Amino acid sequence: MSALALSVLLSFVSAVAYAGGAIVQEQVAVSSPGAQQYAPLRRPGWWAAVALNGLGGLLHVVALAYGPLSLVQPLGALTIVFALPMAALFVGRRAGATAWRGAIMATVGLAGLLSLVGASDAQSLDTAQRVAAALGTAAAVVALMLAARAVHRHPAVRSILLATASGVAFGMSSVFTKTVAVDWTGGVSAADLPSLAVIGVLATAGMMLSQASYRGAGLAAPLATLTVVNPVVAAAVGITMFGETFRYGTTGTALALSCAVVAAGGLILLTTERLAREQQEARTTEAGTAASGTASPVAESTAADAGAPAADPAARLLAELTLPRDVRMPVPLPSPGAAPDDEASVPVPLVSYAPYYGGPYVPVAVVDRQRVRVKS
């Protein structure tokens, strides 16, 4: 087998490993509680996903050793194409026509963009550039995490933001890996230890953010976002800091921009498809609730805040609480002008404090001691 054919084969296997890891991550995210959305360390499936992602990364590096970057990088974009049929085959999660169109658009756009990036001589970053890149990456990741927290009521948007943060972390991890690899050609030194630490932190952060991005948003949208953002960030840094350029001059630049627009359109299509599905599920839930007639406004607001269709037990008890139409209770009160011992029953209405105390409150009747004196 030639080196080129081996590189292509390793790239395909790497994409399959990445797709398998993403499917396992999404399944773990669905079945994990909210407190373990970033790192469910006690779940064996999560460690299996980590192993699959590590295998995919290792095979990708080996493929780069045997084949050109212009071929291996675009083949890595096939992860999302492999993930959709694998998810339908192994876990029964079928993707609709809109999701397939968005995934294919994102893959084709990314593959075209990466194939137009030209190679350059091996270069490294100086200390100031490394510090600036590390701080800028940290600021971008934190800002995206805060934005995702602010839109937690919209799982699809939250997922895209977290997947973007994960792609930024993974892309910059690749940049620092390339820098360290260039430095190691001249020998290992203690100056490379901070860069190795940054690589470890970014890779761990990317893995945890990708795990959180699959919670409540399906598989296609976060995986496509991660698959596109990761190499695009690395390519942007390569163009700005490593002196890389697009092939074919101005024509290549225009084609690269067109491919970027196609990839962005695919991501937008995936996001809007997920949002439309969420709205349809919400309407279905509301229709079922209205048909059953057992849910109350308190239960609906509680379920909406928690992001789950199940109502709170206290809300269900309040919904089942019924009061009679006549809520007056006869209380003996003295009648004006009567004898002191002559009392008549006067109906006193009950006052309900359910919005404040959770149930009806029966006030204690107080006898009016100010009796009306009748003068003859």
Coordinates of C-alpha atoms in Angstrom, one line a residue:
M1 CA 0.0 0.0 0.0
S2 CA 1.3 3.4 -1.0
A3 CA 1.8 6.2 1.6
L4 CA -0.9 8.2 0.0
A5 CA -3.5 5.4 0.2
L6 CA -2.4 4.6 3.8
S7 CA -3.0 8.3 4.7
V8 CA -6.4 8.3 3.2
L9 CA -7.3 5.0 5.0
L10 CA -6.1 6.4 8.4
S11 CA -8.1 9.6 7.8
F12 CA -11.3 7.6 7.2
V13 CA -10.7 5.5 10.3
S14 CA -9.9 8.7 12.3
A15 CA -13.2 10.3 11.2
V16 CA -15.1 7.1 12.2
A17 CA -13.5 7.1 15.6
Y18 CA -14.3 10.8 16.2
A19 CA -17.9 10.1 15.1
G20 CA -18.2 7.1 17.5
G21 CA -16.9 9.2 20.3
A22 CA -19.4 11.9 19.6
I23 CA -22.3 9.5 19.6
V24 CA -21.2 8.0 22.9
Q25 CA -20.8 11.5 24.4
E26 CA -24.3 12.5 23.3
Q27 CA -25.8 9.3 24.8
V28 CA -24.0 10.0 28.1
A29 CA -25.2 13.6 28.1
V30 CA -28.8 12.5 27.7
S31 CA -28.6 10.1 30.7
S32 CA -26.5 12.2 33.0
P33 CA -27.8 14.7 35.6
G34 CA -27.2 18.4 35.2
A35 CA -24.4 18.4 37.8
Q36 CA -22.4 16.1 35.6
Q37 CA -22.9 17.8 32.3
Y38 CA -19.2 18.7 31.8
A39 CA -17.3 15.7 33.2
P40 CA -19.3 12.6 34.2
L41 CA -16.2 10.9 35.6
R42 CA -18.2 8.0 37.0
R43 CA -19.7 7.0 33.7
P44 CA -17.7 4.3 31.8
G45 CA -19.3 5.4 28.6
W46 CA -17.7 8.8 29.0
W47 CA -14.2 7.2 29.3
A48 CA -15.0 5.2 26.2
A49 CA -15.7 8.4 24.4
V50 CA -12.4 9.9 25.6
A51 CA -10.6 6.8 24.3
L52 CA -12.3 7.0 20.9
N53 CA -11.5 10.7 20.6
G54 CA -7.9 10.0 21.6
L55 CA -7.7 7.2 19.0
G56 CA -9.1 9.6 16.4
G57 CA -6.5 12.2 17.2
L58 CA -3.6 9.7 17.1
L59 CA -4.7 8.3 13.7
H60 CA -5.0 11.9 12.4
V61 CA -1.5 12.6 13.4
V62 CA -0.2 9.4 11.8
A63 CA -2.1 10.2 8.6
L64 CA -0.4 13.6 8.5
A65 CA 2.9 11.9 8.7
Y66 CA 2.1 9.8 5.6
G67 CA 0.1 12.2 3.5
P68 CA -0.1 15.9 2.7
L69 CA -1.9 18.4 4.9
S70 CA -4.1 19.5 2.0
L71 CA -5.6 16.0 1.8
V72 CA -5.7 14.9 5.4
Q73 CA -7.4 18.0 6.8
P74 CA -10.4 18.0 4.5
L75 CA -11.0 14.3 5.1
G76 CA -11.3 15.0 8.8
A77 CA -14.4 17.0 8.0
L78 CA -16.2 13.7 7.2
T79 CA -16.8 13.1 10.9
I80 CA -20.3 14.6 10.8
V81 CA -21.2 12.6 7.6
F82 CA -20.2 9.4 9.3
A83 CA -21.9 10.3 12.6
L84 CA -25.4 10.6 11.2
P85 CA -25.8 7.1 9.7
M86 CA -23.9 5.6 12.6
A87 CA -26.2 7.2 15.1
A88 CA -29.2 5.9 13.2
L89 CA -27.7 2.4 13.0
F90 CA -26.5 2.0 16.6
V91 CA -28.7 4.1 18.8
G92 CA -31.8 4.6 16.6
R93 CA -31.4 8.4 16.3
R94 CA -32.5 9.3 12.8
A95 CA -31.7 12.6 11.3
G96 CA -34.2 14.5 9.1
A97 CA -33.6 15.9 5.6
T98 CA -32.8 19.3 6.9
A99 CA -30.1 18.0 9.2
W100 CA -28.6 16.0 6.3
R101 CA -28.5 19.1 4.1
G102 CA -26.9 21.2 6.8
A103 CA -24.3 18.5 7.6
I104 CA -23.4 18.0 3.9
M105 CA -23.2 21.8 3.4
A106 CA -20.9 22.2 6.5
T107 CA -18.7 19.3 5.4
V108 CA -18.3 20.4 1.8
G109 CA -17.6 24.0 2.8
L110 CA -15.1 23.0 5.4
A111 CA -13.3 20.6 3.0
G112 CA -13.1 23.2 0.3
L113 CA -11.8 25.8 2.7
L114 CA -9.1 23.5 4.1
S115 CA -8.0 22.3 0.6
L116 CA -7.4 25.9 -0.4
V117 CA -5.0 26.7 2.5
G118 CA -1.5 26.5 1.3
A119 CA 1.4 25.0 3.2
S120 CA 4.3 27.1 4.5
D121 CA 7.7 26.5 6.1
A122 CA 7.7 25.2 9.6
Q123 CA 7.6 28.2 12.0
S124 CA 7.2 28.7 15.7
L125 CA 5.8 31.4 17.9
D126 CA 7.9 33.5 20.2
T127 CA 7.1 34.0 23.9
A128 CA 5.0 37.1 23.5
Q129 CA 2.9 35.5 20.8
R130 CA 2.3 32.4 22.9
V131 CA 1.2 34.4 25.9
A132 CA -1.2 36.5 23.7
A133 CA -2.6 33.4 22.0
A134 CA -3.2 31.7 25.4
L135 CA -4.8 34.7 27.0
G136 CA -7.0 35.4 23.9
T137 CA -8.1 31.8 23.8
A138 CA -9.0 31.8 27.5
A139 CA -11.0 35.1 27.1
A140 CA -12.9 33.7 24.1
V141 CA -13.7 30.4 25.8
V142 CA -14.9 32.1 29.0
A143 CA -17.0 34.6 27.1
L144 CA -18.7 31.8 25.1
M145 CA -19.4 29.9 28.4
L146 CA -20.9 32.9 30.0
A147 CA -23.1 33.5 26.9
A148 CA -24.2 29.9 27.0
R149 CA -25.1 30.2 30.6
A150 CA -27.2 33.3 29.8
V151 CA -29.2 31.5 27.2
H152 CA -29.7 28.2 29.2
R153 CA -33.5 28.3 28.4
H154 CA -32.7 27.7 24.8
P155 CA -30.8 24.3 24.6
A156 CA -30.0 24.6 20.9
V157 CA -28.3 28.1 21.2
R158 CA -26.6 27.0 24.4
S159 CA -25.2 23.9 22.6
I160 CA -23.9 25.9 19.6
L161 CA -22.1 28.3 21.9
L162 CA -20.5 25.5 24.0
A163 CA -19.5 23.6 20.8
T164 CA -17.9 26.8 19.4
A165 CA -16.0 27.2 22.7
S166 CA -14.9 23.6 22.4
G167 CA -13.8 24.1 18.8
V168 CA -11.8 27.2 19.8
A169 CA -10.0 25.2 22.6
F170 CA -9.2 22.3 20.3
G171 CA -8.1 24.5 17.4
M172 CA -5.7 26.5 19.6
S173 CA -4.5 23.2 21.1
S174 CA -3.5 22.2 17.6
V175 CA -1.7 25.5 17.2
F176 CA 0.4 25.0 20.3
T177 CA 1.0 21.4 19.3
K178 CA 2.5 22.5 16.0
T179 CA 4.6 25.1 17.8
V180 CA 6.0 22.5 20.2
A181 CA 6.6 20.1 17.4
V182 CA 8.7 22.7 15.5
D183 CA 10.7 23.5 18.7
W184 CA 11.4 19.9 19.3
T185 CA 13.3 19.6 16.0
G186 CA 16.1 21.6 17.6
G187 CA 15.9 19.7 20.9
V188 CA 13.7 19.7 24.0
S189 CA 14.1 22.5 26.4
A190 CA 12.4 23.7 29.7
A191 CA 10.9 26.6 27.8
D192 CA 8.5 24.2 26.2
L193 CA 6.9 23.1 29.5
P194 CA 4.4 26.1 29.6
S195 CA 3.3 25.3 26.1
L196 CA 2.8 21.6 27.0
A197 CA 0.7 22.7 30.0
V198 CA -1.4 25.0 27.8
I199 CA -2.0 22.0 25.4
G200 CA -3.1 19.8 28.3
V201 CA -5.5 22.5 29.6
L202 CA -7.0 23.3 26.2
A203 CA -7.5 19.7 25.3
T204 CA -9.2 19.0 28.6
A205 CA -11.4 22.0 28.3
G206 CA -12.3 21.2 24.7
M207 CA -13.3 17.6 25.8
M208 CA -15.5 18.9 28.7
L209 CA -17.1 21.6 26.7
S210 CA -18.0 19.2 23.9
Q211 CA -19.5 16.9 26.4
A212 CA -21.7 19.7 27.8
S213 CA -22.7 20.8 24.3
Y214 CA -24.5 17.5 23.6
R215 CA -26.9 18.0 26.5
G216 CA -30.4 18.6 25.3
A217 CA -29.4 19.5 21.7
G218 CA -29.1 16.3 19.8
L219 CA -26.0 15.2 17.9
A220 CA -25.8 16.9 14.5
A221 CA -25.7 20.6 15.4
P222 CA -23.0 20.5 18.1
L223 CA -20.9 18.0 16.2
A224 CA -21.0 20.0 13.0
T225 CA -20.1 23.2 14.9
L226 CA -17.2 21.6 16.6
T227 CA -16.0 19.9 13.4
V228 CA -16.0 23.3 11.5
V229 CA -14.8 25.6 14.2
N230 CA -11.8 23.5 15.2
P231 CA -9.9 23.5 11.9
V232 CA -11.1 27.0 10.9
V233 CA -9.6 28.5 14.1
A234 CA -6.3 26.6 13.5
A235 CA -6.3 27.8 9.8
A236 CA -6.9 31.4 10.8
V237 CA -4.0 31.3 13.3
G238 CA -1.8 29.7 10.6
I239 CA -2.6 32.4 8.2
T240 CA -2.1 35.3 10.6
M241 CA 0.9 34.0 12.7
F242 CA 2.6 31.3 10.6
G243 CA 2.5 33.0 7.3
E244 CA 0.2 30.5 5.5
T245 CA -1.8 31.7 2.5
F246 CA -4.5 30.5 0.3
R247 CA -3.7 28.8 -3.0
Y248 CA -4.2 30.4 -6.4
G249 CA -3.9 34.0 -5.1
T250 CA -6.9 36.2 -5.3
T251 CA -9.0 33.5 -6.9
G252 CA -8.2 31.0 -4.1
T253 CA -9.1 33.6 -1.5
A254 CA -12.5 34.3 -3.1
L255 CA -13.2 30.5 -3.3
A256 CA -12.1 30.1 0.3
L257 CA -14.6 32.8 1.4
S258 CA -17.3 31.1 -0.6
C259 CA -16.6 27.8 1.0
A260 CA -16.7 29.5 4.4
V261 CA -20.1 30.9 3.6
V262 CA -21.3 27.5 2.6
A263 CA -20.1 25.9 5.8
A264 CA -21.7 28.7 7.9
G265 CA -24.9 28.2 6.0
G266 CA -24.8 24.5 6.9
L267 CA -24.3 25.4 10.6
I268 CA -27.2 27.9 10.5
L269 CA -29.4 25.3 8.9
L270 CA -28.6 22.7 11.6
T271 CA -29.3 25.3 14.3
T272 CA -32.6 26.4 12.9
E273 CA -33.6 22.8 12.4
R274 CA -33.0 22.1 16.0
L275 CA -34.8 25.2 17.2
A276 CA -37.8 24.2 15.0
R277 CA -37.8 20.7 16.5
E278 CA -37.7 22.2 20.1
Q279 CA -40.7 24.4 19.3
Q280 CA -42.6 21.5 17.8
E281 CA -41.9 19.4 20.9
A282 CA -43.0 22.2 23.1
R283 CA -46.3 22.6 21.2
T284 CA -46.9 18.8 21.4
T285 CA -46.3 18.9 25.2
E286 CA -48.7 21.8 25.6
A287 CA -51.4 20.1 23.5
G288 CA -51.1 17.0 25.5
T289 CA -51.3 18.9 28.7
A290 CA -54.4 20.8 27.6
A291 CA -56.0 17.5 26.5
S292 CA -55.4 15.8 29.8
G293 CA -56.5 18.9 31.9
T294 CA -54.4 17.9 34.9
A295 CA -51.6 20.5 34.7
S296 CA -51.8 23.8 36.4
P297 CA -50.1 27.1 35.5
V298 CA -47.7 26.6 38.4
A299 CA -46.8 23.2 37.2
E300 CA -46.3 24.5 33.6
S301 CA -44.0 27.3 34.8
T302 CA -42.0 24.8 36.9
A303 CA -41.6 22.4 34.1
A304 CA -40.5 25.2 31.7
D305 CA -37.9 26.4 34.1
A306 CA -36.5 22.9 34.7
G307 CA -36.6 22.0 31.0
A308 CA -38.6 18.8 31.8
P309 CA -42.2 17.9 31.1
A310 CA -42.8 16.5 34.6
A311 CA -44.6 18.7 37.0
D312 CA -43.6 19.4 40.6
P313 CA -45.5 17.3 43.2
A314 CA -46.6 20.3 45.2
A315 CA -47.9 21.9 42.0
R316 CA -49.9 18.7 41.2
L317 CA -51.4 18.8 44.7
L318 CA -52.5 22.4 44.2
A319 CA -53.9 21.5 40.8
E320 CA -56.0 18.7 42.3
L321 CA -57.3 20.9 45.2
T322 CA -60.9 21.9 44.7
L323 CA -63.1 24.2 46.8
P324 CA -66.9 24.4 46.9
R325 CA -68.7 27.3 45.4
D326 CA -70.1 28.4 48.8
V327 CA -67.1 29.0 51.0
R328 CA -69.0 30.8 53.8
M329 CA -68.9 29.4 57.3
P330 CA -71.7 30.2 59.8
V331 CA -70.3 31.9 62.8
P332 CA -72.5 32.8 65.8
L333 CA -72.4 36.6 66.3
P334 CA -74.6 38.8 68.5
S335 CA -77.4 40.6 66.7
P336 CA -77.8 44.3 67.3
G337 CA -80.5 45.2 69.8
A338 CA -80.8 41.6 71.2
A339 CA -80.1 40.2 74.6
P340 CA -76.5 39.5 75.5
D341 CA -77.0 35.7 75.3
D342 CA -79.1 35.9 72.1
E343 CA -76.7 35.2 69.2
A344 CA -77.5 34.5 65.6
S345 CA -75.5 32.6 63.0
V346 CA -74.1 35.0 60.4
P347 CA -72.3 33.5 57.4
V348 CA -68.7 34.8 57.2
P349 CA -66.8 34.3 53.9
L350 CA -63.5 32.4 54.0
V351 CA -60.4 34.1 52.6
S352 CA -58.0 31.9 50.5
Y353 CA -54.3 32.6 50.8
A354 CA -53.3 29.8 48.4
P355 CA -50.9 31.9 46.4
Y356 CA -48.9 32.6 49.5
Y357 CA -49.2 29.6 51.8
G358 CA -50.1 26.9 49.4
G359 CA -53.7 26.3 50.6
P360 CA -56.9 27.8 52.0
Y361 CA -56.7 29.7 55.3
V362 CA -59.7 29.8 57.5
P363 CA -59.7 32.9 59.7
V364 CA -60.9 32.7 63.3
A365 CA -64.0 34.7 63.9
V366 CA -63.6 37.5 66.4
V367 CA -66.7 38.7 68.3
D368 CA -67.3 42.4 68.1
R369 CA -67.4 43.7 71.7
Q370 CA -68.7 47.1 70.7
R371 CA -72.4 46.5 71.1
V372 CA -74.9 49.0 69.9
R373 CA -76.9 50.5 72.7
V374 CA -80.6 51.3 72.0
K375 CA -81.9 54.3 73.8
S376 CA -85.6 54.4 74.5

